CSV table of C-alpha atoms and ligand atoms in Angstrom, one decimal:
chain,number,residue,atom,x,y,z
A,1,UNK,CA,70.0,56.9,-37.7
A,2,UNK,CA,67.7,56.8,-34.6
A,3,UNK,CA,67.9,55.3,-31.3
A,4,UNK,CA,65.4,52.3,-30.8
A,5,UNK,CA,64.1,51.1,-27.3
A,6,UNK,CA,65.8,47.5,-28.1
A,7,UNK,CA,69.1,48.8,-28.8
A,8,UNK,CA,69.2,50.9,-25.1
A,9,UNK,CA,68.2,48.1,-23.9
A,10,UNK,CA,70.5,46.0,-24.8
A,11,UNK,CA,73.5,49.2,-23.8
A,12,UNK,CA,72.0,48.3,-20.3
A,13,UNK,CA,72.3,44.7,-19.7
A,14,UNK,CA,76.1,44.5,-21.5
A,15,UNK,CA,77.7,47.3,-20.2
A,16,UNK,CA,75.6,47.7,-16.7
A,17,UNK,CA,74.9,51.2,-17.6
A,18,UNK,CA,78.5,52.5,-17.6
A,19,UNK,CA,78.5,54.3,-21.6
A,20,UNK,CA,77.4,57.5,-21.8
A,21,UNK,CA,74.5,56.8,-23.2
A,22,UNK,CA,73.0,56.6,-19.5
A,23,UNK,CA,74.9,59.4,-18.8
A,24,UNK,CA,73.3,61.8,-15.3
A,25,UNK,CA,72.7,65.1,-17.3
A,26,UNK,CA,70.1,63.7,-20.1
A,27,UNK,CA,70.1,59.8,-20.2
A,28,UNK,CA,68.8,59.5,-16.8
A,29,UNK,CA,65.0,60.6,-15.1
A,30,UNK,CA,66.9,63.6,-13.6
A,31,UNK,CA,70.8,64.1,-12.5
A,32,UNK,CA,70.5,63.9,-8.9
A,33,UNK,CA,68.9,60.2,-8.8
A,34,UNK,CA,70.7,57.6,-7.9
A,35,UNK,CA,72.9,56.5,-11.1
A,36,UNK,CA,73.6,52.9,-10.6
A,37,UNK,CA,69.7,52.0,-10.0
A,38,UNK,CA,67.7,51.1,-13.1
A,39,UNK,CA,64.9,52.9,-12.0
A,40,UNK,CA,66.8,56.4,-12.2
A,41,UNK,CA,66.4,56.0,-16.3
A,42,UNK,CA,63.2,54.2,-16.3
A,43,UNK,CA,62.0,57.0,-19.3
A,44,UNK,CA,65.3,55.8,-21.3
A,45,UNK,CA,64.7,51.8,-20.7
A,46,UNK,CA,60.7,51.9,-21.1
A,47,UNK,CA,60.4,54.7,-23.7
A,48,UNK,CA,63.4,55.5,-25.1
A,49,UNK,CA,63.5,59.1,-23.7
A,50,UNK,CA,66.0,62.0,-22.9
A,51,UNK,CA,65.9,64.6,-20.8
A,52,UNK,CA,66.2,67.7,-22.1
A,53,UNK,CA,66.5,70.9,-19.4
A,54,UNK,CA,65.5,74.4,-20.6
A,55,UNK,CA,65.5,77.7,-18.8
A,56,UNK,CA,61.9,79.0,-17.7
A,57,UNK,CA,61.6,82.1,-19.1
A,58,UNK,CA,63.2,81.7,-21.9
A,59,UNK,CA,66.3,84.3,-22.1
A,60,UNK,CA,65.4,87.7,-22.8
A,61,UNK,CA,61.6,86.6,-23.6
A,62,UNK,CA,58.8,88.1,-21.5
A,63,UNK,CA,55.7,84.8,-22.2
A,64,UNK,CA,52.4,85.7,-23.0
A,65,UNK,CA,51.5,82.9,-20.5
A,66,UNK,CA,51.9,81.6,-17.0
A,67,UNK,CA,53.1,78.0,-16.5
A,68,UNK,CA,52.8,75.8,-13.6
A,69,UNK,CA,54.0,72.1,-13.0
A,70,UNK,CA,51.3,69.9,-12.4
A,71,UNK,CA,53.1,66.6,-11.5
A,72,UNK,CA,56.5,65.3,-12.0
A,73,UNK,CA,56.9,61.7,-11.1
A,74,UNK,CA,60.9,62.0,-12.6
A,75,UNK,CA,61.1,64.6,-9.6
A,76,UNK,CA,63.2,67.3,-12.2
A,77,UNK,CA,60.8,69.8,-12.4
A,78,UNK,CA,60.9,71.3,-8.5
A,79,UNK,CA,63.8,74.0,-9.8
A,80,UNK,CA,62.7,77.1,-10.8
A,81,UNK,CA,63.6,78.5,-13.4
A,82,UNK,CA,64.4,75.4,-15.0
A,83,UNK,CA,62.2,73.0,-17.2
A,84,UNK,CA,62.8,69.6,-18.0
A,85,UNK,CA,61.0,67.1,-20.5
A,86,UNK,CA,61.5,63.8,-22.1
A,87,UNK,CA,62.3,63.8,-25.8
A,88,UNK,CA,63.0,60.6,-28.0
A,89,UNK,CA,65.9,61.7,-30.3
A,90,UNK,CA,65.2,62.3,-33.9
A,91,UNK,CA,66.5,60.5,-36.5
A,92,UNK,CA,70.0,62.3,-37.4
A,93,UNK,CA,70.3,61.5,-41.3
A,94,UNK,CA,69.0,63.4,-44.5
A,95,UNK,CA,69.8,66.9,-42.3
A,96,UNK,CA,70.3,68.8,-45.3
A,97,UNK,CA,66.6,68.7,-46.0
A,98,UNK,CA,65.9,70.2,-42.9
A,99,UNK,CA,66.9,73.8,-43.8
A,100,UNK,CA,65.4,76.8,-41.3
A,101,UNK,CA,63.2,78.5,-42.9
A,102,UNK,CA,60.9,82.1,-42.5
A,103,UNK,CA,59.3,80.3,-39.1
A,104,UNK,CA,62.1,78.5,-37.6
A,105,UNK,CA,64.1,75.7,-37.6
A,106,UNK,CA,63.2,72.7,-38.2
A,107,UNK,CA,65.9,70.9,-36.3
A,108,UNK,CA,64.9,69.6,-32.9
A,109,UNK,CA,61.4,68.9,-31.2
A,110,UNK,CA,60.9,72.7,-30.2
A,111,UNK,CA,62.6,74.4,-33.2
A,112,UNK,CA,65.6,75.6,-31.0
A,113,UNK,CA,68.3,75.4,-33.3
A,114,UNK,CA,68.5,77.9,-36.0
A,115,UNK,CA,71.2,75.7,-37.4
A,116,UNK,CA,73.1,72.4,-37.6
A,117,UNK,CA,76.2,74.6,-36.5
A,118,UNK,CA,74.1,75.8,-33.5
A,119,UNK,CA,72.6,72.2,-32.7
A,120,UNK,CA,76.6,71.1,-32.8
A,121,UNK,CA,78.0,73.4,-30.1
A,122,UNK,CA,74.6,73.2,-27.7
A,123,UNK,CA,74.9,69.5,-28.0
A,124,UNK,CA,78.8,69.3,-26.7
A,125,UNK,CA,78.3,72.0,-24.1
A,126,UNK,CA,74.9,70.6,-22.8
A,127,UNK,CA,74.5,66.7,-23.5
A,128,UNK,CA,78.6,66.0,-23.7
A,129,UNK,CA,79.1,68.9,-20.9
A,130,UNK,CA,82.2,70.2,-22.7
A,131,UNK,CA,84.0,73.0,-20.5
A,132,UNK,CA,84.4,74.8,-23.6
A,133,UNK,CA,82.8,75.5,-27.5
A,134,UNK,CA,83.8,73.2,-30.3
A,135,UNK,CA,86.8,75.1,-32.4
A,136,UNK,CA,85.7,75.6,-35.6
A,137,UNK,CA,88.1,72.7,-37.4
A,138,UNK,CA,86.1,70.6,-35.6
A,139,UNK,CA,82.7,71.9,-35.9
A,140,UNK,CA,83.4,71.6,-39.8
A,141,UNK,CA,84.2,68.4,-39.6
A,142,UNK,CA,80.9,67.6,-37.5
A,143,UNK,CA,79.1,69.8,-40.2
A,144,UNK,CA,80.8,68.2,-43.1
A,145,UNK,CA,79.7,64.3,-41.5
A,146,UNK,CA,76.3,65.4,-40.6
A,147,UNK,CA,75.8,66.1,-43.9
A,148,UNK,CA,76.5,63.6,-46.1
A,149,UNK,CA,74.4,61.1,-44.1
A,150,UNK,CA,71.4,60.4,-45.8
A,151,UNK,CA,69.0,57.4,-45.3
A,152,UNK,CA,66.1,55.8,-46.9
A,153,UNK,CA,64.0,52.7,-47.0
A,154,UNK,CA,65.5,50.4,-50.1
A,155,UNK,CA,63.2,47.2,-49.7
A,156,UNK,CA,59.8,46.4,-48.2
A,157,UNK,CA,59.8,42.1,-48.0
A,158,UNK,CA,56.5,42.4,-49.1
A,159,UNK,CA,56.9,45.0,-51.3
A,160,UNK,CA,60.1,44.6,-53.0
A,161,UNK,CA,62.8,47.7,-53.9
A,162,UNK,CA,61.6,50.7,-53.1
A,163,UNK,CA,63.9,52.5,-54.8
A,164,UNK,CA,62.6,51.7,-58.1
A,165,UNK,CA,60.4,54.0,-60.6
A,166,UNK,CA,56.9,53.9,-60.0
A,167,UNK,CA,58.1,52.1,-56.5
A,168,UNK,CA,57.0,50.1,-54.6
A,169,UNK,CA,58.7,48.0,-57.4
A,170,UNK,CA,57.8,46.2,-60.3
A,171,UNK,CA,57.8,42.9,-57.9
A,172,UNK,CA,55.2,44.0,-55.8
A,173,UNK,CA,52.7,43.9,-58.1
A,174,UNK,CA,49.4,42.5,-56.8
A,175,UNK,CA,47.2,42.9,-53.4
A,176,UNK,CA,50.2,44.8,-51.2
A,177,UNK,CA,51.6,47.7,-53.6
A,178,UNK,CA,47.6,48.4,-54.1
A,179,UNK,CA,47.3,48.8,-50.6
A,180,UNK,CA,50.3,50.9,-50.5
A,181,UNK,CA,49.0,53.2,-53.1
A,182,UNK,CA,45.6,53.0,-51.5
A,183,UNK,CA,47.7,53.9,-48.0
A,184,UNK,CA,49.2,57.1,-49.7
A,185,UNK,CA,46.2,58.4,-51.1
A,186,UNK,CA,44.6,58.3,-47.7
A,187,UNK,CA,47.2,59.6,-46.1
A,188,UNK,CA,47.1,62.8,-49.1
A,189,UNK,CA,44.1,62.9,-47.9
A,190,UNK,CA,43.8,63.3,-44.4
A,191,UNK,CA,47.4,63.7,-42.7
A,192,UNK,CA,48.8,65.6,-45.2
A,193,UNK,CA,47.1,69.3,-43.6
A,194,UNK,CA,50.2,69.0,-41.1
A,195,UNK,CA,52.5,66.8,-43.0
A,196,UNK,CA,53.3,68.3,-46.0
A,197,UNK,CA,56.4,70.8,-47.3
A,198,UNK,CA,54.2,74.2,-46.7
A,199,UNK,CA,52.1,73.1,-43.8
A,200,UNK,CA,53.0,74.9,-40.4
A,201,UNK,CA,56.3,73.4,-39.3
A,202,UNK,CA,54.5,73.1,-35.5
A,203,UNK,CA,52.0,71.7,-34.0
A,204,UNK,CA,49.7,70.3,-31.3
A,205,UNK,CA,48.9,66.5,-31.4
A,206,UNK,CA,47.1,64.0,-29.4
A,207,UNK,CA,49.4,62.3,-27.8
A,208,UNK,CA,49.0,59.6,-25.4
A,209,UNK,CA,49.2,60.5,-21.4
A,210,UNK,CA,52.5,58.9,-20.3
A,211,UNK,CA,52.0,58.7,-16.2
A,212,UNK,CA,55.4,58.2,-15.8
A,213,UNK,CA,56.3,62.3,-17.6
A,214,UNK,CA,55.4,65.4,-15.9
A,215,UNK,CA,52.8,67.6,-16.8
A,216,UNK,CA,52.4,71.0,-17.0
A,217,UNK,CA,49.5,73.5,-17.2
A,218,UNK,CA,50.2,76.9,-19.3
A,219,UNK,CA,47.3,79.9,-18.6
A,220,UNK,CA,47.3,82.3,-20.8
A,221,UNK,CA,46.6,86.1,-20.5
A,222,UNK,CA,43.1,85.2,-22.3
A,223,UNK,CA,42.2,82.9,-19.3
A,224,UNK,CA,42.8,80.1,-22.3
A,225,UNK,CA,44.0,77.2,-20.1
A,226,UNK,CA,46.1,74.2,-21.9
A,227,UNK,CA,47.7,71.1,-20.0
A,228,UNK,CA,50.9,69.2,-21.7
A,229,UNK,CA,53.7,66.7,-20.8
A,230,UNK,CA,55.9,68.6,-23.0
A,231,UNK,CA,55.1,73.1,-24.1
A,232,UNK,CA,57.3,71.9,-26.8
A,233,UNK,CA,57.8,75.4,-29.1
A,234,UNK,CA,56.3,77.4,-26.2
A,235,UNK,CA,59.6,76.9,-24.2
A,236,UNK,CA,61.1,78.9,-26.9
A,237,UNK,CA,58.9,81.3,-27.9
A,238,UNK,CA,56.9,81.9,-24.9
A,239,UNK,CA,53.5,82.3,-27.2
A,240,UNK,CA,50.4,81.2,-25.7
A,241,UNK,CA,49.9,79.9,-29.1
A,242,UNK,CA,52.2,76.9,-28.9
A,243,UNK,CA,52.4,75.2,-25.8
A,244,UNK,CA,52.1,71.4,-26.7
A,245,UNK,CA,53.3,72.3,-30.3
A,246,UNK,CA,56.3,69.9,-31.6
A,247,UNK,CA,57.9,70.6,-34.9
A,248,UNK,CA,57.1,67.7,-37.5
A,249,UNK,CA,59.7,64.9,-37.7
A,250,UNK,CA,61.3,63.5,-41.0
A,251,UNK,CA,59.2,60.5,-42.2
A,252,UNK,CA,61.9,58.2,-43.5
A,253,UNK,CA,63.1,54.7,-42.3
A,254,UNK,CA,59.8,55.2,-39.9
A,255,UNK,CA,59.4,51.1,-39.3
A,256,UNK,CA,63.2,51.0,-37.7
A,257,UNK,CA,62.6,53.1,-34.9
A,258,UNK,CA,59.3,52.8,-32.7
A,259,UNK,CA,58.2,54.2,-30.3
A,260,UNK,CA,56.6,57.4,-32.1
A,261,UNK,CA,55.8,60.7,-31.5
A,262,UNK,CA,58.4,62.9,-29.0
A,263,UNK,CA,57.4,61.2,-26.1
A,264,UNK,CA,57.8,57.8,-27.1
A,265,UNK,CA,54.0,57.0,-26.3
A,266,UNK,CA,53.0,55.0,-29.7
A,267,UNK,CA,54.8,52.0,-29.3
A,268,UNK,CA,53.6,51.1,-32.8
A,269,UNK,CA,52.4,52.8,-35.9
A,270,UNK,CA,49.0,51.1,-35.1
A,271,UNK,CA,49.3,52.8,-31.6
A,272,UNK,CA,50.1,56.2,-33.3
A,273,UNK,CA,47.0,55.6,-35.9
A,274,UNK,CA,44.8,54.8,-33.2
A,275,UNK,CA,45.8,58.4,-31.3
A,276,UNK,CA,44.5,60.0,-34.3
A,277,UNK,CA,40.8,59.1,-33.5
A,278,UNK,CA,41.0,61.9,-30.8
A,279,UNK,CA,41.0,64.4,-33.5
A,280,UNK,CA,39.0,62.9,-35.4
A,281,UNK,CA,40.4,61.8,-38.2
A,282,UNK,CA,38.9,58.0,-38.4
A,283,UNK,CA,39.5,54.8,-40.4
A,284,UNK,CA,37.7,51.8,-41.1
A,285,UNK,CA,39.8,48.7,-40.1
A,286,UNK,CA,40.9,47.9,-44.1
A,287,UNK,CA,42.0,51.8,-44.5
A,288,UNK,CA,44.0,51.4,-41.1
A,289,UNK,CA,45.9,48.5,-42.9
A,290,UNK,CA,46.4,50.4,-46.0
A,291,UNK,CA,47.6,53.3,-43.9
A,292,UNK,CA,50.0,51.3,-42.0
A,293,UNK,CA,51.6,49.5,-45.3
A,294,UNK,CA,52.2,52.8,-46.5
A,295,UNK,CA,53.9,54.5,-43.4
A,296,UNK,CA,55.9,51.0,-43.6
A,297,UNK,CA,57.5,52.0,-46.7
A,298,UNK,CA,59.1,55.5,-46.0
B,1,LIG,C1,47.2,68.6,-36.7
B,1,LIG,C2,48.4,68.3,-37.4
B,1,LIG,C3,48.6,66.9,-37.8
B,1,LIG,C4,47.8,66.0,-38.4
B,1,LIG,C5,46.4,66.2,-39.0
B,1,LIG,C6,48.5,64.7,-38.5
B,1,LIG,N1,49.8,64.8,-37.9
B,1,LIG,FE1,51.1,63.4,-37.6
B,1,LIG,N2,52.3,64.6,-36.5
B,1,LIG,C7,52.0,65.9,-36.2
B,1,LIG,C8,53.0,66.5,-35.3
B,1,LIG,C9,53.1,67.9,-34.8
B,1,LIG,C10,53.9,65.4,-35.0
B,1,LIG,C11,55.0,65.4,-34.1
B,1,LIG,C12,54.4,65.2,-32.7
B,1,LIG,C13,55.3,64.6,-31.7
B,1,LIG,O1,56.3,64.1,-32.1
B,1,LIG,O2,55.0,64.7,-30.6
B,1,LIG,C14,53.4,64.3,-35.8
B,1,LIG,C15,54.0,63.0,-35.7
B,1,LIG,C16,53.6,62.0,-36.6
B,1,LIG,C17,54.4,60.7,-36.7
B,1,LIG,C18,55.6,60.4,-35.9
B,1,LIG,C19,56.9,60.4,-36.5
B,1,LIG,C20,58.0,60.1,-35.5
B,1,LIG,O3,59.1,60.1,-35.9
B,1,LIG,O4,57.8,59.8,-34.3
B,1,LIG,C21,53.8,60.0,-37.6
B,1,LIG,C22,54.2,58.6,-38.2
B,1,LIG,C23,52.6,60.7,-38.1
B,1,LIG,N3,52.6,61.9,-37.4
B,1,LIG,C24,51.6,60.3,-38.9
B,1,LIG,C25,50.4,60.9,-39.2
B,1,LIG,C26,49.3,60.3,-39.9
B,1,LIG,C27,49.3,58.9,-40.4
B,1,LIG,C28,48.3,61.2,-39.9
B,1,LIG,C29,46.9,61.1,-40.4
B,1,LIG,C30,46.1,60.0,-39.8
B,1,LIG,C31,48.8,62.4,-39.2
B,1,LIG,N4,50.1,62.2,-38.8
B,1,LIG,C32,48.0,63.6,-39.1
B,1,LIG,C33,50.9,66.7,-36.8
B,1,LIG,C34,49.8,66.1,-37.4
């Protein structure tokens, strides 16, 4: 339900990059690299990311802020009027939970699909460069698959069923489900401000600097002056509010499908529990554990 680093990995070495997973337009550093060379999807291979190009302005929105490139290594940011950044793709079951709502969508990374119907037809003209839109037969058809995916965690080996009332199960009983339960009430605790049904669907995290992505500094009219690898929400919305802001992801099925956060920079959930020292929000190393056995359960 998610695209792991091991799995395009392995595309690469049995099919020599010829599936279109490695495709020019997204599954490559930028289009007009050389295709055949590894090094051309080095952010695909190493972090499991996809390029995703966006019109700078956005269409028919005047920004509230000025935004400048400040490196690209991938050498895809030197068009104007075009933006790209590097997005790992997000998991693509339970959809029917991710209904827009009064502040967006919260399908994709920057919120840019109001729908699963609009997500369908930009995906097939963008990523599958289509020549025309999806008829509707087979938009319903996409619609009526998408749908009925759904996905969760049914068994922890040290916890047992999941599933069960009162999970982790009956079998767990004993030193782990405690420190799954303690794991949860932690994260209740302190994660749960962003990550909880109610909580702003968008926001700025600390991420870890990837050299290899491009970064970008966005001024506002204030003088407030932000720098990002990815504006996120900001390429849609133009606010000066949300540059760096990316919508929360689902939490399920979290152990099958490192690295984390849209930019692929935790490699582990101990890397993405670490980043969250830089705002603070500390843990002693037994609380890190119980954290970790927790997130390893969704
Ligand atoms: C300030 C709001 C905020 C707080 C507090 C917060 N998060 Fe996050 N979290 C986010 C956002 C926004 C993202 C998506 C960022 C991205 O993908 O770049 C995210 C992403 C994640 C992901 C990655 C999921 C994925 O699919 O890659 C995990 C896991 C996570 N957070 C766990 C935690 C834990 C554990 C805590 C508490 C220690 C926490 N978060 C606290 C806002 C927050």
């Amino acid at each position: 339900m998610s695209l792991s680093v091991d799995n395009i990995r392995r595309r690469w070495t049995d099919t020599g990059g010829q599936v279109p997973l490695f495709a020019a337009i997204d599954g490559s550093n930028c289009p007009s690299l050389p295709q055949a060379q590894r090094a051309s999807h080095s952010l695909l291979l190493d972090h499991g990311l996809f390029r995703v190009s966006l019109p700078w302005p956005p269409k028919n929105i005047t920004p509230d802020f000025r935004l400048e490139v400040l490196s690209g290594p991938a050498g895809c940011n030197a068009t104007p009027g075009q933006i790209s950044v590097y997005r790992r793709p997000r998991p693509s079951a339970n959809l029917t939970r991710l209904t827009p709502g009064p502040h967006g969508a919260l399908l994709m990374a920057d919120g840019r699909a109001p729908s699963l119907r609009d997500q369908a037809i930009d995906a097939i003209l963008v990523h599958q460069q289509a020549v025309s839109a999806p008829s509707e037969s087979d938009l319903k058809r996409i619609l009526d698959f998408e749908t009925t995916i759904l996905a969760s965690q049914y068994s922890d080996y040290r916890g047992g069923i999941t599933t069960q009332f009162d999970s982790p199960g009956p079998g767990s009983s004993g030193p782990h489900r405690d420190s799954v339960l303690r794991g949860k009430a932690l994260f209740a605790a302190r994660c749960s401000s962003c990550h909880l049904s109610g909580a702003p669907r968008a926001h700025a995290t600390p991420k870890p600097h990837l050299p290899a992505l491009p970064s970008f500094r966005a001024t506002c009219a204030s003088g407030k002056v932000l720098t990002t690898q990815d504006p996120g929400l900001a390429l849609i919305t133009g606010k000066c509010a949300d540059p760096g802001a990316i919508v929360i992801p689902p939490f399920f099925g979290l152990a099958a499908r490192p690295p984390y956060f849209s930019n692929g920079s935790a490699p582990t959930l101990e890397a993405l529990i670490e980043a969250y020292q830089q705002i603070g929000i500390h843990f002693s190393p037994a609380e890190k554990q119980d954290l970790l056995h927790f997130l390893l359960t969704l």
